[in-house]
C-alpha cells in the first residue's frame, strides 16, 4: 500500500486562475440537499434489504425460503442492471444543462418508484402481475439512481473549499447511513410490534409509502439551490448552454480515470452492500439468528459509523485520500475472515464485535470516496464520466453482492463466502489506490482553486 503523501497548499503562480470564495451558507445548503437525496435512496435500499424475507413471502410464494430470498434479491439486483443506462442519460445531461436541474429530476423519479412499491397488490391478489410490477418499480428506481450518486458527489465536491472537500463530502455518506438507519429502524420497530401475519398482510407497505413525503421535501431543497461554482464558471465561457460532450470523450478520453473509478467503487460497494444489505439476511436466513436482535446489532454498527464518519472525512483532508482508502483495503484483506468467524459464533457480543470491525473499516471508504471519485475527472465531463464508471461498477459488482453471495453459499455450502468475496474486492481496491493520484487539498481538475 502507498505511503501517506506530504500535502501542501496550492501556491498561486503567474497566469493561474483566481481562487473562488464560496459562501459558507450556500455550501451548507448544498451539502444538506445532496445528503437528503442520498438518505432517501438508501432508506429504500435499507427497507428492501431488511424486509427481504417478508417481501419474498408477499411477491414470490414458494415452499423454499432460500428460493424466496434469491427471488427477492434478484429483483433487488435487477435495478442495478439499468443504472448504467440512467448514468448515460443523466450524467451527460448534468454536464450540459447543470447539476442542480438533473438532481431535481432524479429525486422525483426515486420518490415515485419507491412510493409505487407500497401500492402494489400481493401475489395472492393478482398473481404473476405482482412481481412484474415490483420489478418495474425497481427499474424506475435503478434508472433514476444512475444519475443520483455521481451528481450528488459532484455537486458537493464542486461547492466545497479545496481544504475541506473530504469533510464536507463525508456528509453525503452520512446521509446514506441516516437513510439506512431510518429504514432499518422502522422495519425493526414493525417486526417487534406486528405479528408475522400483519407484517405480510399490510405492514410491509408502510416504509415504502413514507417515501412520498420525503421526496417532496428533498425536491423543495434541491430546487432552492444555485448551480455549482465550477459548472457556472465553465458555462460562462460558452455563449449559451454547454455543448454536448461526445460519448467517446466521456469514456475513451478518460479511460485511465474510468478504470481507477471502477476499481475504487468495486471495493467501496461490495463491502458496503455486504455489510449493510446482505448481513441482516445472512444472520437470519443462514445463521438462524433472532431477526430482531440481528437488526438491532446492525443498527448499532451504522450509528457507530455515523459518529466516526465526519472525523474520518476530516482526516482525509489532513493526510490524504489514498492513505485512508488504503487502510480500508488492507483492513478488509486481513480482518474479513476473523470478523466473519466472530459473527458465526452467534453470541451477541461476538456478532457486535465482528460487525463493528467491518463497519469501522467501511468508514475508510464512505468518508473518502465522495471527495476522491469526482477528483478523478475534469469539470467538462465530471458528471458524465463519473456516472458511467460508478454505475457500471455498482451494477456488475456492488448491487449483485447479496444475490451472488447467497448463490455461492447455496452452491458450495461454504458459509465463509462473504469474507472471501470482501477479500477479493479489497485486492482490486488496493491496486486502484496504488495508481490513483492524491487529490486532497488541491483544486478539482479543470476548476479554479476554491476557498
XYZ file of C-alpha atoms in Angstrom, residues 59-361:
303
model
C -44.317 -11.442 -4.051
C -42.600 -14.815 -4.525
C -44.594 -17.522 -2.718
C -42.645 -20.760 -2.510
C -42.066 -23.580 -0.087
C -38.317 -22.902 -0.163
C -37.158 -19.898 1.933
C -33.819 -19.777 0.061
C -35.642 -19.595 -3.279
C -37.811 -16.756 -1.933
C -34.769 -14.842 -0.758
C -32.980 -15.376 -4.075
C -36.040 -14.110 -5.978
C -36.289 -11.029 -3.768
C -32.602 -10.217 -4.139
C -32.951 -10.908 -7.858
C -35.469 -8.056 -8.087
C -33.095 -6.008 -5.922
C -30.226 -6.689 -8.339
C -32.349 -6.014 -11.444
C -32.474 -2.314 -10.586
C -28.699 -2.214 -10.887
C -28.789 -3.510 -14.452
C -30.384 -0.260 -15.650
C -28.208 2.025 -13.529
C -25.596 2.421 -16.294
C -28.398 3.456 -18.674
C -29.511 6.069 -16.184
C -25.917 7.208 -15.860
C -25.569 7.507 -19.638
C -28.691 9.698 -19.746
C -28.387 11.817 -16.611
C -24.585 12.124 -16.460
C -24.016 13.859 -19.835
C -27.192 15.882 -19.250
C -25.750 17.111 -15.961
C -22.566 18.192 -17.754
C -24.617 20.086 -20.317
C -27.580 21.728 -18.551
C -26.373 21.699 -14.957
C -26.055 19.508 -11.887
C -28.951 21.082 -9.958
C -31.617 20.515 -12.619
C -30.738 16.859 -13.116
C -30.619 16.160 -9.382
C -34.150 17.543 -9.063
C -35.369 15.099 -11.740
C -33.667 12.089 -10.144
C -35.261 12.996 -6.803
C -38.749 12.947 -8.331
C -38.184 9.583 -10.022
C -36.709 7.944 -6.923
C -39.605 9.045 -4.732
C -42.188 7.907 -7.283
C -40.601 4.472 -7.739
C -40.361 3.826 -4.005
C -43.887 5.076 -3.297
C -45.262 2.843 -6.070
C -43.883 -0.300 -4.398
C -46.102 0.362 -1.392
C -49.186 0.336 -3.640
C -48.538 -2.961 -5.468
C -51.069 -5.748 -4.740
C -49.673 -9.031 -3.446
C -49.114 -12.210 -5.445
C -52.173 -13.724 -3.745
C -54.286 -10.879 -5.192
C -53.124 -10.509 -8.809
C -50.756 -13.427 -9.332
C -47.692 -13.021 -11.519
C -48.537 -9.360 -12.097
C -47.332 -8.561 -8.562
C -43.638 -9.479 -9.046
C -43.719 -7.882 -12.518
C -44.949 -4.589 -11.055
C -42.307 -4.835 -8.327
C -39.672 -5.291 -11.000
C -40.992 -2.286 -12.959
C -40.833 -0.060 -9.868
C -37.315 -1.270 -9.115
C -36.258 -0.447 -12.685
C -37.560 3.120 -12.308
C -35.580 3.418 -9.077
C -32.456 1.993 -10.692
C -32.682 4.308 -13.712
C -33.012 7.414 -11.540
C -30.286 6.269 -9.164
C -27.964 6.079 -12.168
C -27.729 9.859 -12.013
C -28.036 10.346 -8.255
C -24.769 9.432 -6.518
C -22.431 10.788 -9.205
C -24.450 14.007 -9.335
C -24.656 14.418 -5.568
C -20.950 13.774 -5.002
C -20.066 16.077 -7.906
C -22.382 18.751 -6.508
C -20.793 18.704 -3.053
C -17.242 18.434 -4.418
C -17.717 21.429 -6.724
C -19.164 23.529 -3.918
C -16.542 22.631 -1.308
C -13.377 24.582 -0.481
C -10.340 22.546 -1.546
C -9.067 22.137 2.026
C -12.440 20.871 3.343
C -13.663 18.688 0.478
C -13.137 15.434 2.358
C -15.003 16.621 5.463
C -17.930 18.083 3.510
C -18.079 15.131 1.124
C -18.279 12.720 4.042
C -21.729 14.111 4.868
C -23.054 12.552 1.674
C -22.446 9.094 3.123
C -23.656 10.369 6.488
C -26.954 10.756 4.641
C -26.612 7.191 3.371
C -26.231 5.875 6.902
C -29.058 8.059 8.175
C -31.332 6.663 5.468
C -30.301 3.121 6.292
C -30.889 3.645 9.999
C -34.292 5.245 9.378
C -35.352 2.414 7.068
C -33.892 -0.376 9.172
C -35.179 1.173 12.393
C -38.695 1.369 11.012
C -38.545 -2.270 9.876
C -37.173 -3.310 13.265
C -39.961 -1.464 15.052
C -42.611 -3.061 12.857
C -41.047 -6.505 13.286
C -41.203 -6.094 17.051
C -44.743 -4.665 17.192
C -46.548 -6.533 14.417
C -47.295 -10.200 14.094
C -45.850 -12.075 11.113
C -49.328 -12.214 9.585
C -49.873 -8.436 9.867
C -46.400 -7.720 8.509
C -47.056 -9.859 5.418
C -50.621 -8.590 5.035
C -50.139 -4.811 5.218
C -47.262 -3.749 7.477
C -44.571 -4.065 4.808
C -46.183 -1.238 2.788
C -45.640 1.489 5.407
C -41.906 2.177 4.807
C -42.369 2.475 1.051
C -45.333 4.851 1.323
C -43.280 7.186 3.524
C -41.049 7.886 0.512
C -43.678 10.215 -0.999
C -43.463 12.992 1.608
C -39.686 12.545 1.868
C -39.361 13.084 -1.871
C -41.380 16.312 -1.749
C -39.106 17.717 0.982
C -35.958 16.715 -0.906
C -37.241 18.224 -4.141
C -38.009 21.514 -2.392
C -34.483 21.726 -1.001
C -32.858 20.926 -4.333
C -34.942 23.439 -6.292
C -33.734 26.198 -3.940
C -30.071 25.556 -4.769
C -27.890 27.510 -7.163
C -25.629 25.846 -9.720
C -22.122 24.864 -8.570
C -19.341 27.452 -8.972
C -17.284 25.086 -11.151
C -20.127 24.458 -13.577
C -21.205 28.110 -13.601
C -17.651 29.241 -14.400
C -17.373 26.723 -17.240
C -20.815 27.628 -18.586
C -19.922 31.338 -18.615
C -17.273 30.568 -21.195
C -19.942 29.303 -23.580
C -22.398 31.593 -25.389
C -25.441 29.658 -24.178
C -25.772 26.153 -22.776
C -22.698 23.986 -22.735
C -22.048 21.974 -25.911
C -22.820 18.284 -25.843
C -19.835 16.184 -24.815
C -19.303 13.229 -27.169
C -19.665 9.817 -25.545
C -16.227 8.930 -26.873
C -14.662 11.802 -24.937
C -16.516 10.770 -21.778
C -15.288 7.171 -21.962
C -12.259 6.586 -24.193
C -10.883 10.040 -23.434
C -10.978 9.215 -19.715
C -10.129 5.502 -19.845
C -7.444 5.557 -17.135
C -9.607 7.527 -14.701
C -12.572 5.272 -15.500
C -10.573 2.138 -14.690
C -9.494 3.647 -11.371
C -13.094 4.663 -10.679
C -14.381 1.135 -11.351
C -11.762 -0.379 -9.041
C -12.415 2.067 -6.208
C -16.187 1.770 -6.496
C -15.907 -2.033 -6.575
C -14.272 -2.312 -3.156
C -16.441 0.503 -1.781
C -19.753 -1.030 -2.846
C -19.034 -4.740 -2.423
C -18.141 -4.133 1.222
C -20.974 -1.613 1.653
C -23.695 -3.891 0.284
C -22.211 -6.890 2.053
C -22.390 -5.253 5.459
C -25.485 -3.090 5.208
C -27.685 -5.008 2.745
C -26.695 -8.662 2.908
C -25.641 -9.273 6.512
C -29.121 -8.787 8.048
C -30.466 -11.577 5.822
C -27.316 -13.646 6.394
C -27.841 -13.505 10.144
C -31.489 -14.517 9.849
C -31.595 -16.936 6.917
C -28.170 -18.587 7.026
C -27.217 -18.435 10.720
C -30.811 -18.704 12.062
C -30.124 -15.770 14.387
C -33.043 -13.986 16.023
C -34.269 -11.437 13.472
C -34.943 -8.537 15.844
C -31.620 -8.844 17.684
C -29.743 -9.111 14.376
C -31.341 -5.912 13.090
C -30.529 -4.068 16.303
C -26.858 -5.072 16.066
C -26.587 -3.744 12.520
C -28.382 -0.544 13.525
C -25.851 -0.020 16.310
C -22.987 -0.546 13.864
C -24.423 2.044 11.483
C -24.863 4.510 14.341
C -21.194 3.999 15.228
C -20.248 4.626 11.608
C -22.240 7.873 11.585
C -20.349 9.143 14.621
C -16.948 8.371 13.082
C -17.830 9.477 9.528
C -17.154 13.260 9.688
C -13.908 12.750 11.621
C -12.657 10.277 9.020
C -13.581 12.745 6.263
C -11.611 15.492 8.009
C -8.703 13.054 8.424
C -8.648 12.503 4.659
C -8.211 16.278 4.264
C -5.177 16.184 6.584
C -3.306 13.061 5.473
C -4.854 12.432 2.048
C -7.491 10.229 0.442
C -5.032 7.494 -0.568
C -3.847 6.529 2.928
C -7.417 6.426 4.277
C -8.744 4.267 1.417
C -5.633 2.067 1.506
C -6.157 1.433 5.217
C -9.665 0.196 4.477
C -8.444 -2.155 1.733
C -5.712 -3.590 3.970
C -8.165 -3.999 6.829
C -10.702 -5.940 4.774
C -7.962 -8.156 3.363
C -6.671 -9.086 6.815
C -9.766 -8.935 9.029
C -12.658 -10.235 6.869
C -12.172 -13.864 7.885
C -11.654 -13.219 11.636
C -14.657 -10.849 11.677
C -16.944 -13.364 9.969
C -15.772 -16.144 12.303
C -16.790 -13.953 15.227
C -20.171 -13.283 13.626
C -20.734 -17.004 13.037
C -20.290 -17.759 16.732
C -23.808 -16.395 17.154
C -23.383 -14.672 20.509
C -24.499 -11.059 20.758
C -21.079 -9.765 21.825
C -19.227 -11.727 19.129
C -21.609 -10.582 16.383
C -21.379 -6.960 17.553
C -17.573 -7.116 17.648
C -17.284 -8.653 14.177
C -19.828 -6.311 12.613
C -18.315 -3.305 14.380
C -14.858 -4.072 12.996
C -16.214 -4.340 9.448
C -18.223 -1.137 9.932
C -15.193 0.887 11.023
C -13.226 -0.401 8.039
